[in-house]
Coordinates of C-alpha atoms in Angstrom, one line a residue:
X7 CA 0.0 0.0 0.0
X8 CA 2.5 2.6 1.2
X9 CA 5.1 1.8 -1.5
X10 CA 2.6 2.8 -4.1
X11 CA 1.9 6.0 -2.1
X12 CA 5.6 6.7 -1.9
X13 CA 6.1 6.4 -5.6
X14 CA 3.1 8.6 -6.3
X15 CA 4.3 11.1 -3.7
X16 CA 7.7 11.4 -5.4
X17 CA 6.0 11.9 -8.8
X18 CA 3.7 14.5 -7.3
X19 CA 6.5 16.5 -5.7
X20 CA 9.0 16.3 -8.5
X21 CA 6.4 17.6 -11.0
X22 CA 6.0 20.8 -9.0
X23 CA 7.7 23.8 -10.5
X24 CA 11.1 24.7 -8.9
X25 CA 11.6 21.5 -7.1
X26 CA 15.3 20.7 -7.5
X27 CA 15.9 17.9 -5.0
X28 CA 16.3 14.3 -6.3
X29 CA 13.6 11.7 -5.6
X30 CA 15.9 9.9 -3.2
X31 CA 16.1 12.9 -0.9
X32 CA 12.3 13.4 -1.0
X33 CA 11.8 9.7 -0.3
X34 CA 14.2 9.8 2.7
X35 CA 12.4 12.7 4.3
X36 CA 9.0 11.2 3.6
X37 CA 10.0 7.9 5.1
X38 CA 11.1 9.5 8.4
X39 CA 8.0 11.7 8.6
X40 CA 6.0 8.4 8.4
X41 CA 8.1 6.8 11.1
X42 CA 8.2 9.6 13.6
X43 CA 5.1 11.0 15.4
X44 CA 6.7 14.4 15.2
X45 CA 10.1 15.9 14.4
X46 CA 12.0 19.1 13.6
X47 CA 14.1 20.2 10.6
X48 CA 17.2 20.0 12.8
X49 CA 16.4 16.4 13.7
X50 CA 15.8 15.5 10.1
X51 CA 19.2 17.0 9.1
X52 CA 20.9 15.0 11.9
X53 CA 19.1 11.7 10.9
X54 CA 19.6 12.0 7.2
X55 CA 22.9 13.8 6.7
X56 CA 21.2 16.0 4.2
X57 CA 22.0 19.7 4.2
X58 CA 19.9 22.2 6.0
X59 CA 18.9 23.8 2.7
X60 CA 17.8 20.5 1.2
X61 CA 15.7 19.6 4.3
X62 CA 14.2 23.1 4.4
X63 CA 13.2 23.1 0.7
X64 CA 11.6 19.7 1.0
X65 CA 9.7 20.5 4.2
X66 CA 8.6 23.9 2.6
X67 CA 7.2 22.1 -0.4
X68 CA 5.4 19.5 1.8
X69 CA 3.9 22.3 3.8
X70 CA 2.7 24.1 0.7
X71 CA 1.2 20.8 -0.5
X72 CA -0.6 20.4 2.8
X73 CA 1.1 17.0 3.6
X74 CA 3.0 18.4 6.6
X75 CA 1.9 20.7 9.3
X76 CA 3.7 22.8 12.0
X77 CA 2.4 22.0 15.4
X78 CA 4.4 24.0 17.8
X79 CA 7.9 24.6 19.1
X80 CA 10.4 22.6 21.0
X81 CA 12.9 24.1 23.4
X82 CA 16.4 22.6 23.0
X83 CA 18.8 22.2 25.9
X84 CA 21.4 24.8 26.9
X85 CA 19.4 27.8 25.8
X86 CA 19.3 27.2 22.1
X87 CA 16.8 28.6 19.7
X88 CA 13.3 27.0 19.7
X89 CA 12.8 24.5 16.9
X90 CA 9.6 24.3 15.0
X91 CA 7.9 20.9 15.3
X92 CA 6.7 19.3 12.0
X93 CA 4.3 16.4 11.6
X94 CA 3.0 14.3 8.7
X95 CA -0.7 14.9 8.0
X96 CA -1.3 11.2 7.2
X97 CA -4.9 11.7 5.9
X98 CA -4.1 14.6 3.7
X99 CA -3.3 12.2 0.9
X100 CA -4.5 8.6 0.5
X101 CA -3.3 5.5 -1.3
X102 CA -4.9 2.3 -2.5
X103 CA -3.4 -1.2 -1.9
X104 CA -4.7 -4.3 -3.7
X105 CA -4.1 -8.0 -3.4
X106 CA -4.7 -10.7 -6.0
X107 CA -6.0 -13.8 -4.3
X108 CA -7.0 -17.2 -5.7
X109 CA -10.6 -16.2 -5.9
X110 CA -10.7 -12.4 -6.3
X111 CA -9.3 -9.0 -5.7
X112 CA -9.3 -7.2 -2.3
X113 CA -8.4 -3.5 -2.1
X114 CA -8.0 -1.0 0.8
X115 CA -8.0 2.7 0.9
X116 CA -5.3 3.8 3.4
X117 CA -3.6 6.9 4.7
X118 CA 0.1 7.7 4.3
X119 CA 1.0 5.7 7.4
X120 CA -0.8 2.6 6.0
X121 CA -3.8 3.1 8.3
X122 CA -6.8 1.3 6.7
X123 CA -9.9 3.5 6.1
X124 CA -12.2 1.3 4.0
X125 CA -12.2 -1.9 1.9
X126 CA -13.6 -3.2 -1.4
X127 CA -13.5 -6.6 -3.0
X128 CA -14.6 -8.2 -6.2
X129 CA -14.7 -11.9 -7.3
X130 CA -13.0 -13.2 -10.5
X131 CA -15.1 -14.7 -13.3
X132 CA -11.9 -16.2 -14.6
X133 CA -8.1 -15.9 -14.0
X134 CA -7.6 -14.0 -17.2
X135 CA -5.5 -10.8 -16.7
X136 CA -8.3 -8.7 -18.3
X137 CA -10.7 -10.1 -15.7
X138 CA -8.4 -9.1 -12.9
X139 CA -7.9 -5.6 -14.3
X140 CA -11.7 -5.1 -14.5
X141 CA -12.1 -6.3 -10.9
X142 CA -9.3 -4.0 -9.6
X143 CA -10.6 -1.0 -11.6
X144 CA -14.1 -1.6 -10.0
X145 CA -12.5 -1.6 -6.5
X146 CA -10.6 1.5 -7.2
X147 CA -13.6 3.4 -8.5
X148 CA -15.6 2.4 -5.4
X149 CA -12.9 3.5 -3.0
X150 CA -12.1 6.8 -4.8
X151 CA -15.8 7.7 -4.8
X152 CA -15.8 7.5 -1.0
X153 CA -12.3 9.0 -0.4
X154 CA -12.2 12.3 1.6
X155 CA -8.7 13.3 0.2
X156 CA -6.8 12.9 -3.1
X157 CA -5.6 9.4 -3.9
X158 CA -2.0 9.4 -5.0
X159 CA -1.5 5.9 -6.4
X160 CA -2.0 2.2 -6.3
X161 CA 0.3 -0.6 -4.9
X162 CA -0.5 -4.2 -6.0
X163 CA 0.6 -7.5 -4.5
X164 CA 0.2 -10.7 -6.6
X165 CA 1.8 -14.1 -6.8
X166 CA 4.5 -14.4 -9.4
X167 CA 7.7 -12.9 -10.7
X168 CA 7.8 -9.1 -11.3
X169 CA 10.4 -7.0 -13.2
X170 CA 12.6 -4.9 -11.0
X171 CA 10.7 -1.7 -11.9
X172 CA 7.4 -3.2 -10.7
X173 CA 5.8 -2.7 -14.0
X174 CA 5.4 -6.1 -15.7
X175 CA 4.4 -9.6 -14.5
X176 CA 7.1 -11.8 -16.0
X177 CA 5.3 -15.0 -15.0
X178 CA 2.6 -16.0 -12.6
X179 CA 2.2 -19.8 -12.5
X180 CA -1.1 -19.8 -10.4
X181 CA -2.8 -17.5 -12.9
X182 CA -1.0 -18.6 -16.1
X183 CA 0.2 -15.1 -16.8
X184 CA 3.3 -14.3 -18.7
X185 CA 4.8 -10.9 -19.6
X186 CA 1.7 -8.8 -18.7
X187 CA 2.2 -5.0 -18.5
X188 CA 0.0 -4.8 -15.5
X189 CA 1.0 -1.5 -14.1
X190 CA 0.7 0.4 -17.4
X191 CA -2.8 -1.1 -18.1
X192 CA -4.1 -0.2 -14.7
X193 CA -2.7 3.3 -15.0
X194 CA -4.4 3.7 -18.4
X195 CA -7.8 2.7 -16.8
X196 CA -7.5 4.6 -13.5
X197 CA -5.2 7.5 -14.2
X198 CA -3.3 6.7 -11.0
X199 CA 0.5 5.9 -10.7
X200 CA 0.7 2.1 -10.1
X201 CA 3.4 -0.1 -8.7
X202 CA 3.2 -3.9 -8.6
X203 CA 5.2 -6.3 -6.3
X204 CA 5.3 -10.0 -5.5
X205 CA 2.5 -10.6 -2.9
X206 CA 4.8 -12.2 -0.3
X207 CA 7.4 -9.3 -0.6
X208 CA 4.7 -6.7 -0.3
X209 CA 3.3 -8.5 2.8
X210 CA 6.7 -8.6 4.4
X211 CA 7.2 -4.9 3.8
X212 CA 3.7 -4.2 5.2
X213 CA 4.4 -6.2 8.4
X214 CA 7.8 -4.4 8.8
X215 CA 6.1 -1.0 8.5
X216 CA 3.5 -2.0 11.1
X217 CA 6.0 -3.4 13.5
X218 CA 6.3 -2.3 17.1
X219 CA 9.7 -1.7 18.7
X220 CA 8.2 -3.0 21.9
X221 CA 7.6 -6.4 20.2
X222 CA 10.8 -6.4 18.1
X223 CA 13.8 -4.9 19.9
X224 CA 15.9 -5.4 16.7
X225 CA 13.7 -4.7 13.8
X226 CA 16.2 -4.1 10.9
X227 CA 15.3 -7.5 9.4
X228 CA 12.1 -9.4 9.1
X229 CA 11.0 -12.8 7.5
X230 CA 7.4 -13.3 6.4
X231 CA 6.1 -16.8 5.6
X232 CA 2.6 -17.7 4.5
X233 CA 1.1 -21.1 3.9
X234 CA -1.8 -21.6 1.4
X235 CA -1.9 -23.4 -1.9
X236 CA 1.9 -23.3 -1.5
X237 CA 4.5 -21.9 0.8
X238 CA 6.0 -18.5 0.0
X239 CA 8.2 -16.1 1.9
X240 CA 9.3 -12.5 1.8
X241 CA 12.2 -10.8 3.5
X242 CA 13.1 -7.3 4.7
X243 CA 16.9 -6.7 5.1
X244 CA 18.2 -3.5 6.7
X245 CA 14.8 -2.0 6.4
X246 CA 14.4 -2.7 2.6
X247 CA 12.6 -5.5 0.7
X248 CA 15.0 -8.2 -0.5
X249 CA 14.2 -8.9 -4.2
X250 CA 16.9 -11.5 -4.8
X251 CA 18.4 -9.8 -7.9

């Protein structure tokens, strides 16, 4: 879910006039804003190693876009200048996550911290790729009609091998798919930026993002295993999904 939102957020920010920072810097700041209940520009500089000018430019753009808000001031120790507290407005933009199952498509409308807001689902008539796309487009239309904020993008999890860019399904044995340009076809139908990943890898990343430091003292790595028609696994290594390339 959130990976689709991050990709859409990058495209949204980089398309704005005058934005000179690379997508990696925007992604780094956005990731920390998701992780931290609140922070300051100074804290972001310390955590990321980016320059003060870069952090200030990105935060300024996010403020203008309404994605971040300033909530007060924090007094540092030893008589330093007060620091302005910034916080992600998680519901200011929304994302849609979808999962291909053996019998249908399930989709969720979520905020930028992956908090679920509402769900939609459709059954498959067949396992043909066109049938799945029709089901997903119907779910997206239902969720967008009820969304209270702009929807930035779609993230899809499905069984099978995906190209590194998350655009094409190279092969999906359970569905008999081969070389399907899934992301492009869904973007054409919905007008939303779309990213696709292997279902187990997407699930592993989702579990990692929803982790609790109280439950997992060392949460740099995570293994996700699911048992259904087969046994599949996804891994997070050093905070990033492991693709095996």
